[in-house]
XYZ file of C-alpha atoms in Angstrom:
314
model
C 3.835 -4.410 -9.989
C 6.942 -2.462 -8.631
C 7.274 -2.390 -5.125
C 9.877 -2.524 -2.501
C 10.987 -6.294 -2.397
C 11.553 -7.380 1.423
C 14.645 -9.657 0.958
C 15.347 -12.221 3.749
C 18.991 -12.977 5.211
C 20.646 -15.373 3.616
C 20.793 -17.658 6.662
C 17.094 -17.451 7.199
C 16.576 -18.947 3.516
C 19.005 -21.426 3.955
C 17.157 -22.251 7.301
C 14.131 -22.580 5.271
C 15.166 -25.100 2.622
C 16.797 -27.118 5.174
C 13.240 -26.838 7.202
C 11.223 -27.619 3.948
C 13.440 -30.646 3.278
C 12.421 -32.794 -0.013
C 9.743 -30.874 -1.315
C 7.973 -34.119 -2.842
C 7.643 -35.348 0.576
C 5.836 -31.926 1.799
C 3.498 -32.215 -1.167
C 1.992 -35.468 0.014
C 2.248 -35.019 3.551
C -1.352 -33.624 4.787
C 0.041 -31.864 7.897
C 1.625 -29.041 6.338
C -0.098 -26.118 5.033
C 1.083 -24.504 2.084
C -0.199 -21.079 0.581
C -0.504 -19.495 -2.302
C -0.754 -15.241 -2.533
C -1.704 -12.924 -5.242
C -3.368 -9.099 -5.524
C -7.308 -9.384 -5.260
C -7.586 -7.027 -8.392
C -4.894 -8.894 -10.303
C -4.891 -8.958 -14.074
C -3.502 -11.859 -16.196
C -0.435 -10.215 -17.061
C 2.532 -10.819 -14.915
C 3.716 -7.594 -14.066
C 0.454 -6.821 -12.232
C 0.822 -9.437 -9.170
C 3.816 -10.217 -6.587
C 7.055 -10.339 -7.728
C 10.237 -12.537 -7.385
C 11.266 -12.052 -4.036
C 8.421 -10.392 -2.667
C 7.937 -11.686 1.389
C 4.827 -11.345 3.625
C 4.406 -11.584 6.729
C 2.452 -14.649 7.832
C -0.080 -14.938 11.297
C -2.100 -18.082 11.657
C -4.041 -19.723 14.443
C -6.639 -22.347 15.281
C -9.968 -21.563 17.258
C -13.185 -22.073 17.597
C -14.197 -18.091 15.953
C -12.330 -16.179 13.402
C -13.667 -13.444 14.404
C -12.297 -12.899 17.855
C -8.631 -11.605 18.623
C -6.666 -14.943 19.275
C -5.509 -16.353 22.555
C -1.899 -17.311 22.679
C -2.880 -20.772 23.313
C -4.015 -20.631 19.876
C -1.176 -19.492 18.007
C 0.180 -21.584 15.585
C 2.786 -19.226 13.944
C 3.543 -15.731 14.397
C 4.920 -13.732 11.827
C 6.436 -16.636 9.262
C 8.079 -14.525 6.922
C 7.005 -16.177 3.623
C 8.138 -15.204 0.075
C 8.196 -15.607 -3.304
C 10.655 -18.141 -4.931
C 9.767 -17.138 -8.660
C 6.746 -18.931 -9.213
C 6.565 -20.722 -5.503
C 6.057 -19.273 -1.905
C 8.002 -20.517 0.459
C 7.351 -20.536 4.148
C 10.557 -19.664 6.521
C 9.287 -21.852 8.921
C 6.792 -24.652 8.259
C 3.496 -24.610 9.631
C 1.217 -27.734 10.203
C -2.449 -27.979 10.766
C -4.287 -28.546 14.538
C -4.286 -31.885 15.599
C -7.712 -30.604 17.151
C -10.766 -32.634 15.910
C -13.164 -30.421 13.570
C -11.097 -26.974 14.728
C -11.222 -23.840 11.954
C -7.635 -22.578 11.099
C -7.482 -18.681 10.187
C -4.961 -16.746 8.951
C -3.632 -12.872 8.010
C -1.392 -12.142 5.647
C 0.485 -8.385 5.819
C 2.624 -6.876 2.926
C 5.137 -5.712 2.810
C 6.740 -7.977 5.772
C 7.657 -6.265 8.848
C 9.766 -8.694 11.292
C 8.406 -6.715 14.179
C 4.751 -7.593 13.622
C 3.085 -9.643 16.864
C -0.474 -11.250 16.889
C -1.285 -8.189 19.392
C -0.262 -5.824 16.940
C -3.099 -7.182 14.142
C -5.373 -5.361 16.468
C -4.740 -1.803 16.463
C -2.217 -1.867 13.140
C -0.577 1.674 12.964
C -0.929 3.047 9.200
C 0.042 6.216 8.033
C 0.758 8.204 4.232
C 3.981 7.165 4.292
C 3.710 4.210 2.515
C 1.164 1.064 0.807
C 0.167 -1.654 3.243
C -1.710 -4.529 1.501
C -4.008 -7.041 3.639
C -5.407 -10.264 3.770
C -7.645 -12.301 5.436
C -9.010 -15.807 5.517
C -11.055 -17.486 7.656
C -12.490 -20.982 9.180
C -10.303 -22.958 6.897
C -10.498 -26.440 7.614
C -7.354 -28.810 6.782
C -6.750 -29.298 3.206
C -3.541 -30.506 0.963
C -4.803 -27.751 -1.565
C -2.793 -24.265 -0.841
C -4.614 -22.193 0.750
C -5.215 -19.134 -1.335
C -4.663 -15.751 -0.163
C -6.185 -12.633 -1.702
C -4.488 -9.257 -0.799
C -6.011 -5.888 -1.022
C -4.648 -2.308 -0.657
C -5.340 -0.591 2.582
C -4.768 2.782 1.204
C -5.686 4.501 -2.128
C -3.727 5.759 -4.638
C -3.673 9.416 -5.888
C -2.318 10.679 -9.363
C -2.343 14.531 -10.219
C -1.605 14.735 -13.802
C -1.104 18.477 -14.603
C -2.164 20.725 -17.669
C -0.619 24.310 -18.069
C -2.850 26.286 -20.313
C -2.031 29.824 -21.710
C 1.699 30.474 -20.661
C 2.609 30.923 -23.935
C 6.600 29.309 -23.638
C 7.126 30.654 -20.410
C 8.984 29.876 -17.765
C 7.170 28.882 -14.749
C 9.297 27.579 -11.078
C 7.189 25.835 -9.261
C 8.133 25.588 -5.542
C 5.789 24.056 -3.778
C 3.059 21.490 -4.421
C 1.163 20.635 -1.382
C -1.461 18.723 0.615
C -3.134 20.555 2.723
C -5.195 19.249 5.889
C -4.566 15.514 5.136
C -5.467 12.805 7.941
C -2.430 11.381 8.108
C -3.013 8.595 10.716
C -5.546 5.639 11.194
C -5.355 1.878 12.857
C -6.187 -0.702 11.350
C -7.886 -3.874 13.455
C -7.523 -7.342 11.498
C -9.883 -9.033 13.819
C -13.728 -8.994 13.709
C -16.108 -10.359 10.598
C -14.543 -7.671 8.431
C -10.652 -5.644 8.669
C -11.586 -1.968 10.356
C -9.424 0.884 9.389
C -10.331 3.686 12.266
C -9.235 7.108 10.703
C -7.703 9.106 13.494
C -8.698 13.011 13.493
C -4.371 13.788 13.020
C -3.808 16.450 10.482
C -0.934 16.985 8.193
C 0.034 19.089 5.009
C 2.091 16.689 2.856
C 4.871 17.497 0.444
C 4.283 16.269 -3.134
C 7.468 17.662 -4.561
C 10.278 15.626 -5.806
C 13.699 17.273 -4.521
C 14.753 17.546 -8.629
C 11.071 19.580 -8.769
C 8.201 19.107 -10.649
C 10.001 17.892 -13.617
C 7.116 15.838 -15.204
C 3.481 16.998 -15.465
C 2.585 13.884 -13.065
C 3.034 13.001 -9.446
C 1.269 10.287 -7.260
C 1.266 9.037 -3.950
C -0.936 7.090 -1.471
C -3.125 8.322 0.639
C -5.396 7.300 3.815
C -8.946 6.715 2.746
C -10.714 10.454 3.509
C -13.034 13.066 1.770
C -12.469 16.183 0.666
C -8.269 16.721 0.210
C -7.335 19.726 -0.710
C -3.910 20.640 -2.927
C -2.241 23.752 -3.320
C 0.738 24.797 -5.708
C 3.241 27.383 -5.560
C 4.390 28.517 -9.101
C 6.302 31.693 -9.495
C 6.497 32.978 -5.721
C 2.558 32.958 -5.552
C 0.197 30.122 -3.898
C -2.694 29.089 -5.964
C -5.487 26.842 -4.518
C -7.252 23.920 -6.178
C -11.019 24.491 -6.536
C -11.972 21.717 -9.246
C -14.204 18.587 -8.348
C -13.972 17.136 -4.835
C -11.298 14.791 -4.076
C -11.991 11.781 -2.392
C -9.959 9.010 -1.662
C -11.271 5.447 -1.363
C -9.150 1.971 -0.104
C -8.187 0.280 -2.894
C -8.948 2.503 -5.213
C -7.101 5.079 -7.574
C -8.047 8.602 -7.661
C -7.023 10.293 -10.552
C -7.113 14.177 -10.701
C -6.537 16.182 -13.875
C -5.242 20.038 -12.345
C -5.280 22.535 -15.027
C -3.222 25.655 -14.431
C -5.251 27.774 -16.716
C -3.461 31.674 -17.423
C -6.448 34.006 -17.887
C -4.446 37.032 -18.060
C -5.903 39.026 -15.370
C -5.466 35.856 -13.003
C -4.656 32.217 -13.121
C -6.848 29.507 -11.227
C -6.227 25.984 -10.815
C -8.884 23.814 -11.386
C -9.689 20.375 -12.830
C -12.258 17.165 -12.757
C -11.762 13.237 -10.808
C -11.736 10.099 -11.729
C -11.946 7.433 -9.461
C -11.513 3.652 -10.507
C -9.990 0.548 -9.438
C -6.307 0.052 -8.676
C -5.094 -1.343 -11.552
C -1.134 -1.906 -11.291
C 0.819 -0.146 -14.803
C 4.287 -0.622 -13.391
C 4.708 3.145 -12.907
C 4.068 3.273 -9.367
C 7.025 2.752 -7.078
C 6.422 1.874 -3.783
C 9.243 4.228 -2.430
C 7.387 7.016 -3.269
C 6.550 8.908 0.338
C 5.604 12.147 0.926
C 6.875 14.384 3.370
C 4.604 15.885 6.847
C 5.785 19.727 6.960
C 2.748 20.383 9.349
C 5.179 20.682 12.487
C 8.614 21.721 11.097
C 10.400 24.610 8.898
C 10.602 23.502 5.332
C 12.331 24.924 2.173
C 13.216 24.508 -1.339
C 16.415 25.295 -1.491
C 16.471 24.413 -5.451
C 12.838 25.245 -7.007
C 12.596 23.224 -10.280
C 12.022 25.134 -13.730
C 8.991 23.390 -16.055
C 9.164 25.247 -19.671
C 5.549 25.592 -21.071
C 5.658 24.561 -24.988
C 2.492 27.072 -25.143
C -0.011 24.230 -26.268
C -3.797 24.959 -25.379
């Protein structure tokens, strides 16, 4: 999977070998807790879980209930960056189990890691368009030598527009715009409770889809902030043509895929097209970097509209 990989300074993984010490002696000492971390949709081939280098962003505690925002008297570590040593994660700092006779340990896992992150913050977690947030949760672990196995799962959804010019006959089309229009563009996310809450906040955007090079490829994707009903809009040629194919919906961890046909009827052109929507399923082609631009409260122009030449297939 190609994402952004969240390196840590050098002296920080020094720091953390020095802290780990001989790594045979961790292994059989019972009061440190090691973890393990992959994608809860992962396939068996490599390129569709974490990657070398990869770092979360680690919260665990010990209480009585899960399912309640912890006290700081029951933090155990707050926000252990841990990452990906090839094959092994390795904690920055390491973490050992209560001493507390027959407590439950809990933990949340946030990717990518963000060294700014506090327990408080698990509880109203801003999220936003601009970017994937992965999550995971475990709960009422008691003390173990096995790793503790953590299961993450996208936040967001993922949206691909693949696009199909029919009837232009070889011609040559500038597309300047490619919008989406009306977007919630904010939510919070609370950790806490039986279940992770994302609260959708009512904050509406139009969203740039256009690369600055233009639409040089007849696909673009991005992610998007579980909602109903988005609605995309294309410039092409100095004139604004509206989408008015299938509903699009976008679900959390899920990919919504959205086949836009520009179709040339001679007296007018329309833009329709049908949805798919399916599981993630990670093909290497998505990059992380990928964001998309708000233009609901500022001026915005292309200064350099990218040219697509139609080959005049049907």
């Amino acid at each position: 999977m190609k994402k952004i990989s969240y390196m840590i300074c050098a002296a920080l993984m020094v720091g953390a070998v020095a802290a780990c010490g001989n790594a045979e002696d961790v292994d059989m000492d019972d009061r440190y807790v090691r973890v393990s971390a992959a994608m809860a949709d992962s396939r068996a081939v490599a390129k569709s879980d974490f990657e070398h280098e990869d770092s979360i962003s680690l919260f665990f505690w010990a209480s009585d209930n899960g399912d309640l925002q912890p006290l700081p008297n029951e933090y155990i570590e707050e926000n252990n960056p841990v990452y990906l040593n090839h094959d092994v994660w390795v904690t920055a700092k390491n973490m050992f189990w209560s001493e507390k006779e027959g407590v439950l340990h809990h933990f949340v896992g946030v990717f990518p890691y963000d060294r700014y992150l506090t327990f408080e913050d698990l509880a109203a977690l801003p999220v936003d368009n601009s970017k994937d947030l992965l999550l995971a949760v475990k709960k009422g672990v008691k003390r173990t030598m096995d790793p503790v196995s953590l299961s993450f799962e996208h936040v967001l959804g993922k949206v691909v527009f693949n696009f199909e010019f029919k009837g232009f006959d070889g011609e040559i089309l500038e597309i300047s715009a490619l919008e989406l229009e009306g977007v919630k563009s904010m939510a919070v996310l609370d950790c806490y409770g039986a279940e992770p809450r994302l609260d959708v906040k009512e904050d509406i955007a139009t969203l740039s889809l256009l690369p600055e090079e233009g639409l040089t490829e007849n696909i673009c994707e991005t992610v998007l902030i579980p909602q109903e009903d988005v609605r995309i809009s294309l410039t092409m040629n100095g004139k604004k043509y509206t989408y008015s194919g299938d509903r699009i919906n976008v679900e959390a961890a899920k990919v919504t895929e959205v086949n836009l046909r520009v179709n040339n009827l001679g007296e007018k052109i329309t833009l329709t097209g049908d949805v798919t929507i399916k599981p993630w399923e990670e093909d290497g082609n998505y990059d992380f970097e990928f964001e998309t631009v708000d233009i609901s409260s500022s001026e915005w122009t292309v200064e350099e509209a990218g040219d697509m030449v139609i080959d005049g297939k049907d």
